[in-house]
């Protein structure tokens, strides 16, 4: 997608052919800064500290992190150790483990001397596939939006950031929205601010603004009210992990939106590529691991002061105890359907297997 007229992806190889360039998402929307990753530690830090975030993007960053590690040491032991380091960075988005397993399957049988070249080729392939998958998700989601179209803008509520900077390009939940907008189908996006880290306010609002998509920022607690008033036609979110039966882990707060959507008969759709489906998990509510993040994300908020300075301020008493689960799981029965790169499926084992019969 374009930033001020220049086409960007969220991750790419530097002109040197080996180091990795990313958009530092911790700086958005205040400034657009490109960071350079040169080591395994750089890649692990970028994922852990959320310079990169979003399930598909952290998978691709982990794949390139392995490439960087192998440049230093391509032995069997170093390969396994690097994969473990990357796997431990963030536990909920299954794309991370998926990308590492795919890389390991390619690299383990190869001679150490051949591994670096193989690793870069596989990481590039994963990145390219991500772009193509998101475009396909965009097309299948666009059909859904076009079906609702009635002459007035389609009002879509989204949570967190599932746009192009959460993937390599296009995004998952935002891909159909970009395509609808580009085709002249009027859309209006309600953007949940998405506490604690405010990915909606900081990132989704930035993305939609840059692309010219009409949108309104709302506090996380406003969605139910808007749905009750008939102001939302569709809820469209991404996913960090989908169970075999269609339970959906996504940013904390997603479940409450699904409950409100059900109570108000608003369709609640999830956009996710196959790399987000964890076929080994039957019961997502019980078994999807939920990342707990630092208390500081809850006790502090980052903002820009009138003098232009970006600063953190504390919003609660110094001693207040905090719990910070970063994701929740929406059970399949609250999900209207899942938009994948192979089409739209019911949120059920049968629905998902009808699109992915190889996992029967
Ligand atoms: O903690 P984050 O910002 O990595 O969480 C991201 C989300 O929850 C996204 O909505 C999800 O990864 C879908 S991504 C395209």
GROMACS .gro file of C-alpha atoms and ligand atoms in nm:
model
  375
    1UNK     CA    1   0.000   0.000   0.000
    2UNK     CA    2   0.108   0.359  -0.042
    3UNK     CA    3   0.235   0.601   0.221
    4UNK     CA    4   0.226   0.957   0.091
    5UNK     CA    5   0.235   0.826  -0.264
    6UNK     CA    6   0.521   0.580  -0.215
    7UNK     CA    7   0.438   0.208  -0.227
    8UNK     CA    8   0.553   0.017   0.080
    9UNK     CA    9   0.535  -0.329   0.226
   10UNK     CA   10   0.565  -0.374   0.601
   11UNK     CA   11   0.886  -0.581   0.569
   12UNK     CA   12   1.143  -0.613   0.293
   13UNK     CA   13   1.508  -0.694   0.228
   14UNK     CA   14   1.751  -0.406   0.224
   15UNK     CA   15   1.947  -0.325  -0.091
   16UNK     CA   16   2.241  -0.511   0.066
   17UNK     CA   17   2.041  -0.829  -0.002
   18UNK     CA   18   2.054  -0.966   0.353
   19UNK     CA   19   1.948  -0.723   0.626
   20UNK     CA   20   1.580  -0.673   0.689
   21UNK     CA   21   1.387  -0.348   0.680
   22UNK     CA   22   1.066  -0.292   0.876
   23UNK     CA   23   0.836  -0.002   0.950
   24UNK     CA   24   0.881   0.068   1.322
   25UNK     CA   25   0.516   0.053   1.429
   26UNK     CA   26   0.591   0.180   1.780
   27UNK     CA   27   0.659   0.521   1.618
   28UNK     CA   28   0.329   0.546   1.428
   29UNK     CA   29   0.140   0.768   1.377
   30UNK     CA   30   0.381   1.028   1.515
   31UNK     CA   31   0.656   0.950   1.269
   32UNK     CA   32   0.719   0.708   0.984
   33UNK     CA   33   1.050   0.541   1.062
   34UNK     CA   34   1.222   0.248   0.898
   35UNK     CA   35   1.428   0.017   1.120
   36UNK     CA   36   1.700  -0.223   1.007
   37UNK     CA   37   1.730  -0.573   1.154
   38UNK     CA   38   2.072  -0.739   1.124
   39UNK     CA   39   2.070  -1.012   1.389
   40UNK     CA   40   1.848  -1.278   1.542
   41UNK     CA   41   1.828  -1.060   1.853
   42UNK     CA   42   1.708  -0.763   1.647
   43UNK     CA   43   1.429  -0.975   1.499
   44UNK     CA   44   1.326  -1.123   1.835
   45UNK     CA   45   1.323  -0.777   1.992
   46UNK     CA   46   1.120  -0.632   1.703
   47UNK     CA   47   0.851  -0.898   1.760
   48UNK     CA   48   0.855  -0.887   2.141
   49UNK     CA   49   0.854  -0.506   2.168
   50UNK     CA   50   0.597  -0.483   1.885
   51UNK     CA   51   0.799  -0.283   1.636
   52UNK     CA   52   0.626  -0.537   1.415
   53UNK     CA   53   0.295  -0.689   1.517
   54UNK     CA   54  -0.007  -0.858   1.367
   55UNK     CA   55  -0.017  -1.233   1.323
   56UNK     CA   56   0.098  -1.269   0.959
   57UNK     CA   57   0.372  -1.007   0.992
   58UNK     CA   58   0.530  -1.160   1.301
   59UNK     CA   59   0.539  -1.494   1.115
   60UNK     CA   60   0.733  -1.338   0.827
   61UNK     CA   61   0.962  -1.148   1.066
   62UNK     CA   62   1.041  -1.474   1.246
   63UNK     CA   63   1.124  -1.638   0.912
   64UNK     CA   64   1.369  -1.358   0.833
   65UNK     CA   65   1.498  -1.376   1.190
   66UNK     CA   66   1.606  -1.733   1.120
   67UNK     CA   67   1.785  -1.614   0.806
   68UNK     CA   68   1.979  -1.359   1.011
   69UNK     CA   69   2.066  -1.620   1.273
   70UNK     CA   70   2.195  -1.864   1.012
   71UNK     CA   71   2.431  -1.604   0.867
   72UNK     CA   72   2.614  -1.616   1.200
   73UNK     CA   73   2.595  -1.992   1.260
   74UNK     CA   74   2.420  -2.242   1.034
   75UNK     CA   75   2.482  -2.551   1.247
   76UNK     CA   76   2.196  -2.782   1.356
   77UNK     CA   77   2.221  -2.663   1.715
   78UNK     CA   78   2.217  -2.294   1.620
   79UNK     CA   79   1.919  -2.347   1.392
   80UNK     CA   80   1.712  -2.510   1.667
   81UNK     CA   81   1.821  -2.253   1.925
   82UNK     CA   82   1.729  -1.961   1.699
   83UNK     CA   83   1.387  -2.110   1.627
   84UNK     CA   84   1.326  -2.150   2.002
   85UNK     CA   85   1.428  -1.790   2.071
   86UNK     CA   86   1.187  -1.663   1.807
   87UNK     CA   87   0.905  -1.899   1.908
   88UNK     CA   88   0.920  -1.768   2.266
   89UNK     CA   89   0.869  -1.403   2.166
   90UNK     CA   90   0.487  -1.407   2.142
   91UNK     CA   91   0.267  -1.708   2.216
   92UNK     CA   92  -0.083  -1.645   2.080
   93UNK     CA   93  -0.051  -1.577   1.706
   94UNK     CA   94   0.003  -1.920   1.555
   95UNK     CA   95   0.150  -1.774   1.236
   96UNK     CA   96   0.477  -1.735   1.425
   97UNK     CA   97   0.509  -2.106   1.505
   98UNK     CA   98   0.366  -2.194   1.162
   99UNK     CA   99   0.633  -1.991   0.979
  100UNK     CA  100   0.912  -2.134   1.196
  101UNK     CA  101   0.794  -2.493   1.137
  102UNK     CA  102   0.780  -2.430   0.764
  103UNK     CA  103   1.133  -2.287   0.769
  104UNK     CA  104   1.265  -2.575   0.981
  105UNK     CA  105   1.110  -2.836   0.751
  106UNK     CA  106   1.307  -2.683   0.464
  107UNK     CA  107   1.631  -2.621   0.654
  108UNK     CA  108   1.676  -2.928   0.875
  109UNK     CA  109   1.748  -3.171   0.590
  110UNK     CA  110   1.988  -2.927   0.417
  111UNK     CA  111   2.363  -2.909   0.467
  112UNK     CA  112   2.464  -2.613   0.686
  113UNK     CA  113   2.652  -2.459   0.393
  114UNK     CA  114   2.330  -2.446   0.189
  115UNK     CA  115   2.104  -2.316   0.463
  116UNK     CA  116   2.142  -1.939   0.436
  117UNK     CA  117   2.043  -1.928   0.071
  118UNK     CA  118   1.756  -2.170   0.126
  119UNK     CA  119   1.632  -1.973   0.425
  120UNK     CA  120   1.616  -1.642   0.240
  121UNK     CA  121   1.433  -1.807  -0.050
  122UNK     CA  122   1.176  -1.964   0.183
  123UNK     CA  123   1.123  -1.646   0.385
  124UNK     CA  124   1.068  -1.451   0.063
  125UNK     CA  125   0.821  -1.716  -0.052
  126UNK     CA  126   0.625  -1.691   0.276
  127UNK     CA  127   0.613  -1.313   0.236
  128UNK     CA  128   0.492  -1.332  -0.125
  129UNK     CA  129   0.228  -1.589  -0.037
  130UNK     CA  130   0.103  -1.366   0.242
  131UNK     CA  131   0.042  -1.083  -0.003
  132UNK     CA  132  -0.144  -1.312  -0.244
  133UNK     CA  133  -0.351  -1.465   0.038
  134UNK     CA  134  -0.456  -1.126   0.168
  135UNK     CA  135  -0.556  -1.015  -0.181
  136UNK     CA  136  -0.773  -1.326  -0.208
  137UNK     CA  137  -0.923  -1.257   0.138
  138UNK     CA  138  -0.991  -0.906   0.014
  139UNK     CA  139  -1.180  -1.034  -0.289
  140UNK     CA  140  -1.392  -1.283  -0.088
  141UNK     CA  141  -1.463  -1.021   0.177
  142UNK     CA  142  -1.551  -0.767  -0.089
  143UNK     CA  143  -1.831  -0.998  -0.211
  144UNK     CA  144  -1.971  -0.989   0.141
  145UNK     CA  145  -1.960  -0.610   0.156
  146UNK     CA  146  -2.104  -0.575  -0.195
  147UNK     CA  147  -2.391  -0.802  -0.092
  148UNK     CA  148  -2.484  -0.566   0.194
  149UNK     CA  149  -2.444  -0.255  -0.025
  150UNK     CA  150  -2.761  -0.050  -0.046
  151UNK     CA  151  -2.659   0.285  -0.184
  152UNK     CA  152  -2.561   0.436   0.151
  153UNK     CA  153  -2.218   0.374   0.310
  154UNK     CA  154  -2.174   0.028   0.463
  155UNK     CA  155  -2.084   0.082   0.827
  156UNK     CA  156  -1.816  -0.162   0.939
  157UNK     CA  157  -1.680  -0.189   1.292
  158UNK     CA  158  -1.327  -0.325   1.336
  159UNK     CA  159  -1.111  -0.396   1.639
  160UNK     CA  160  -0.732  -0.370   1.676
  161UNK     CA  161  -0.531  -0.337   1.357
  162UNK     CA  162  -0.573  -0.603   1.091
  163UNK     CA  163  -0.462  -0.381   0.808
  164UNK     CA  164  -0.168  -0.391   0.571
  165UNK     CA  165   0.090  -0.317   0.840
  166UNK     CA  166  -0.028  -0.625   1.036
  167UNK     CA  167   0.061  -0.836   0.732
  168UNK     CA  168   0.313  -0.798   0.451
  169UNK     CA  169   0.058  -0.606   0.245
  170UNK     CA  170  -0.319  -0.549   0.212
  171UNK     CA  171  -0.414  -0.677   0.559
  172UNK     CA  172  -0.677  -0.931   0.651
  173UNK     CA  173  -0.988  -0.756   0.785
  174UNK     CA  174  -0.901  -0.430   0.611
  175UNK     CA  175  -0.826  -0.585   0.269
  176UNK     CA  176  -1.198  -0.612   0.173
  177UNK     CA  177  -1.251  -0.259   0.300
  178UNK     CA  178  -0.970  -0.119   0.085
  179UNK     CA  179  -1.100  -0.306  -0.217
  180UNK     CA  180  -1.458  -0.187  -0.161
  181UNK     CA  181  -1.338   0.171  -0.123
  182UNK     CA  182  -1.119   0.145  -0.435
  183UNK     CA  183  -1.417   0.014  -0.635
  184UNK     CA  184  -1.636   0.301  -0.532
  185UNK     CA  185  -1.853   0.107  -0.284
  186UNK     CA  186  -1.905   0.360  -0.004
  187UNK     CA  187  -1.783   0.231   0.333
  188UNK     CA  188  -1.748   0.393   0.673
  189UNK     CA  189  -1.530   0.224   0.934
  190UNK     CA  190  -1.583   0.250   1.309
  191UNK     CA  191  -1.236   0.205   1.456
  192UNK     CA  192  -1.217   0.069   1.812
  193UNK     CA  193  -0.932   0.243   1.991
  194UNK     CA  194  -0.820  -0.101   2.124
  195UNK     CA  195  -0.678  -0.052   2.468
  196UNK     CA  196  -0.429  -0.113   2.611
  197UNK     CA  197  -0.191  -0.040   2.322
  198UNK     CA  198  -0.442   0.147   2.109
  199UNK     CA  199  -0.364  -0.026   1.781
  200UNK     CA  200  -0.695   0.103   1.647
  201UNK     CA  201  -0.638   0.466   1.739
  202UNK     CA  202  -0.271   0.468   1.643
  203UNK     CA  203  -0.246   0.226   1.351
  204UNK     CA  204  -0.585   0.152   1.194
  205UNK     CA  205  -0.682   0.520   1.197
  206UNK     CA  206  -0.344   0.603   1.041
  207UNK     CA  207  -0.379   0.339   0.769
  208UNK     CA  208  -0.736   0.428   0.677
  209UNK     CA  209  -0.654   0.797   0.679
  210UNK     CA  210  -0.356   0.747   0.446
  211UNK     CA  211  -0.577   0.553   0.204
  212UNK     CA  212  -0.863   0.801   0.226
  213UNK     CA  213  -1.116   0.555   0.370
  214UNK     CA  214  -1.385   0.736   0.573
  215UNK     CA  215  -1.366   0.632   0.937
  216UNK     CA  216  -1.454   0.735   1.293
  217UNK     CA  217  -1.255   0.650   1.603
  218UNK     CA  218  -1.464   0.520   1.894
  219UNK     CA  219  -1.375   0.409   2.246
  220UNK     CA  220  -1.378   0.035   2.297
  221UNK     CA  221  -1.694   0.054   2.502
  222UNK     CA  222  -1.900   0.230   2.233
  223UNK     CA  223  -1.949  -0.063   1.995
  224UNK     CA  224  -2.245  -0.218   2.175
  225UNK     CA  225  -2.428   0.112   2.186
  226UNK     CA  226  -2.372   0.176   1.816
  227UNK     CA  227  -2.498  -0.172   1.731
  228UNK     CA  228  -2.811  -0.122   1.946
  229UNK     CA  229  -2.883   0.200   1.758
  230UNK     CA  230  -2.859   0.019   1.423
  231UNK     CA  231  -2.545   0.207   1.321
  232UNK     CA  232  -2.328  -0.096   1.239
  233UNK     CA  233  -2.393  -0.322   0.937
  234UNK     CA  234  -2.101  -0.558   0.983
  235UNK     CA  235  -1.823  -0.634   1.232
  236UNK     CA  236  -1.503  -0.742   1.059
  237UNK     CA  237  -1.194  -0.841   1.256
  238UNK     CA  238  -0.872  -1.035   1.207
  239UNK     CA  239  -0.745  -1.334   1.401
  240UNK     CA  240  -0.431  -1.446   1.577
  241UNK     CA  241  -0.533  -1.810   1.595
  242UNK     CA  242  -0.843  -1.999   1.480
  243UNK     CA  243  -0.917  -2.340   1.627
  244UNK     CA  244  -1.016  -2.641   1.417
  245UNK     CA  245  -1.377  -2.574   1.515
  246UNK     CA  246  -1.371  -2.204   1.434
  247UNK     CA  247  -1.309  -2.043   1.774
  248UNK     CA  248  -1.118  -1.718   1.714
  249UNK     CA  249  -0.841  -1.569   1.926
  250UNK     CA  250  -0.796  -1.199   1.853
  251UNK     CA  251  -0.703  -0.883   2.038
  252UNK     CA  252  -0.858  -0.850   2.383
  253UNK     CA  253  -1.206  -0.703   2.357
  254UNK     CA  254  -1.302  -0.885   2.038
  255UNK     CA  255  -1.524  -1.129   2.231
  256UNK     CA  256  -1.732  -0.846   2.378
  257UNK     CA  257  -1.792  -0.712   2.026
  258UNK     CA  258  -1.908  -1.056   1.916
  259UNK     CA  259  -2.152  -1.074   2.210
  260UNK     CA  260  -2.293  -0.733   2.126
  261UNK     CA  261  -2.314  -0.826   1.758
  262UNK     CA  262  -2.512  -1.141   1.837
  263UNK     CA  263  -2.751  -0.956   2.066
  264UNK     CA  264  -2.819  -0.707   1.789
  265UNK     CA  265  -2.820  -0.947   1.490
  266UNK     CA  266  -2.516  -0.777   1.337
  267UNK     CA  267  -2.301  -1.015   1.125
  268UNK     CA  268  -1.964  -1.082   1.290
  269UNK     CA  269  -1.703  -1.196   1.035
  270UNK     CA  270  -1.338  -1.290   1.082
  271UNK     CA  271  -1.074  -1.255   0.809
  272UNK     CA  272  -0.779  -1.493   0.847
  273UNK     CA  273  -0.539  -1.682   0.620
  274UNK     CA  274  -0.482  -2.057   0.654
  275UNK     CA  275  -0.159  -1.984   0.841
  276UNK     CA  276  -0.376  -1.856   1.130
  277UNK     CA  277  -0.570  -2.182   1.163
  278UNK     CA  278  -0.436  -2.418   1.428
  279UNK     CA  279  -0.572  -2.758   1.324
  280UNK     CA  280  -0.432  -2.917   1.641
  281UNK     CA  281  -0.660  -2.717   1.873
  282UNK     CA  282  -1.015  -2.844   1.912
  283UNK     CA  283  -1.140  -2.614   2.188
  284UNK     CA  284  -1.002  -2.264   2.135
  285UNK     CA  285  -1.157  -2.114   2.445
  286UNK     CA  286  -0.983  -2.370   2.663
  287UNK     CA  287  -0.661  -2.434   2.477
  288UNK     CA  288  -0.539  -2.130   2.285
  289UNK     CA  289  -0.255  -1.978   2.491
  290UNK     CA  290  -0.323  -1.618   2.585
  291UNK     CA  291  -0.026  -1.384   2.603
  292UNK     CA  292  -0.001  -1.170   2.915
  293UNK     CA  293   0.183  -0.848   2.853
  294UNK     CA  294   0.352  -0.598   3.085
  295UNK     CA  295   0.142  -0.400   3.335
  296UNK     CA  296   0.291  -0.078   3.198
  297UNK     CA  297   0.072  -0.115   2.887
  298UNK     CA  298  -0.234  -0.072   3.111
  299UNK     CA  299  -0.104   0.180   3.362
  300UNK     CA  300   0.043   0.412   3.097
  301UNK     CA  301  -0.076   0.559   2.771
  302UNK     CA  302   0.138   0.716   2.502
  303UNK     CA  303   0.034   1.036   2.336
  304UNK     CA  304   0.157   1.355   2.181
  305UNK     CA  305   0.173   1.667   2.394
  306UNK     CA  306   0.074   2.007   2.246
  307UNK     CA  307   0.445   2.090   2.210
  308UNK     CA  308   0.482   1.792   1.975
  309UNK     CA  309   0.665   1.574   2.224
  310UNK     CA  310   0.555   1.208   2.232
  311UNK     CA  311   0.529   1.101   2.594
  312UNK     CA  312   0.387   0.837   2.824
  313UNK     CA  313   0.160   0.933   3.110
  314UNK     CA  314   0.038   0.718   3.396
  315UNK     CA  315  -0.341   0.691   3.424
  316UNK     CA  316  -0.389   0.516   3.760
  317UNK     CA  317  -0.241   0.523   4.112
  318UNK     CA  318   0.118   0.411   4.138
  319UNK     CA  319   0.043   0.097   4.338
  320UNK     CA  320  -0.260  -0.031   4.142
  321UNK     CA  321  -0.229  -0.403   4.061
  322UNK     CA  322  -0.283  -0.486   3.694
  323UNK     CA  323  -0.378  -0.782   3.477
  324UNK     CA  324  -0.305  -0.753   3.106
  325UNK     CA  325  -0.426  -1.046   2.891
  326UNK     CA  326  -0.353  -0.940   2.533
  327UNK     CA  327  -0.606  -1.160   2.354
  328UNK     CA  328  -0.943  -1.326   2.407
  329UNK     CA  329  -1.123  -1.608   2.231
  330UNK     CA  330  -1.458  -1.566   2.060
  331UNK     CA  331  -1.632  -1.903   2.051
  332UNK     CA  332  -1.732  -2.029   1.706
  333UNK     CA  333  -2.104  -2.003   1.777
  334UNK     CA  334  -2.073  -1.622   1.787
  335UNK     CA  335  -1.884  -1.603   1.456
  336UNK     CA  336  -2.096  -1.561   1.140
  337UNK     CA  337  -1.815  -1.694   0.923
  338UNK     CA  338  -1.446  -1.689   0.837
  339UNK     CA  339  -1.303  -1.530   0.524
  340UNK     CA  340  -0.994  -1.714   0.406
  341UNK     CA  341  -0.785  -1.707   0.090
  342UNK     CA  342  -0.987  -2.003  -0.039
  343UNK     CA  343  -1.328  -1.851   0.024
  344UNK     CA  344  -1.578  -1.794   0.303
  345UNK     CA  345  -1.649  -2.075   0.548
  346UNK     CA  346  -1.884  -2.139   0.836
  347UNK     CA  347  -1.699  -2.113   1.169
  348UNK     CA  348  -1.704  -2.486   1.229
  349UNK     CA  349  -1.485  -2.787   1.163
  350UNK     CA  350  -1.704  -2.883   0.867
  351UNK     CA  351  -1.693  -2.530   0.729
  352UNK     CA  352  -1.316  -2.498   0.752
  353UNK     CA  353  -1.253  -2.850   0.621
  354UNK     CA  354  -1.473  -2.782   0.319
  355UNK     CA  355  -1.212  -2.524   0.216
  356UNK     CA  356  -0.907  -2.712   0.348
  357UNK     CA  357  -0.983  -3.084   0.291
  358UNK     CA  358  -0.614  -3.172   0.328
  359UNK     CA  359  -0.656  -3.134   0.708
  360UNK     CA  360  -0.930  -3.397   0.735
  361LIG     O1  361  -0.092  -0.757   1.964
  361LIG     P1  362  -0.103  -0.738   1.817
  361LIG     O2  363  -0.108  -0.594   1.774
  361LIG     O3  364   0.000  -0.817   1.740
  361LIG     O4  365  -0.244  -0.800   1.782
  361LIG     C1  366  -0.285  -0.806   1.649
  361LIG     C2  367  -0.426  -0.845   1.635
  361LIG     O5  368  -0.495  -0.884   1.727
  361LIG     C3  369  -0.477  -0.842   1.497
  361LIG     O6  370  -0.611  -0.805   1.494
  361LIG     C4  371  -0.457  -0.982   1.441
  361LIG     O7  372  -0.323  -1.019   1.444
  361LIG     C5  373  -0.511  -0.994   1.308
  361LIG     S1  374  -0.389  -0.957   1.196
  361LIG     C6  375  -0.397  -0.930   1.050
   0.00000   0.00000   0.00000
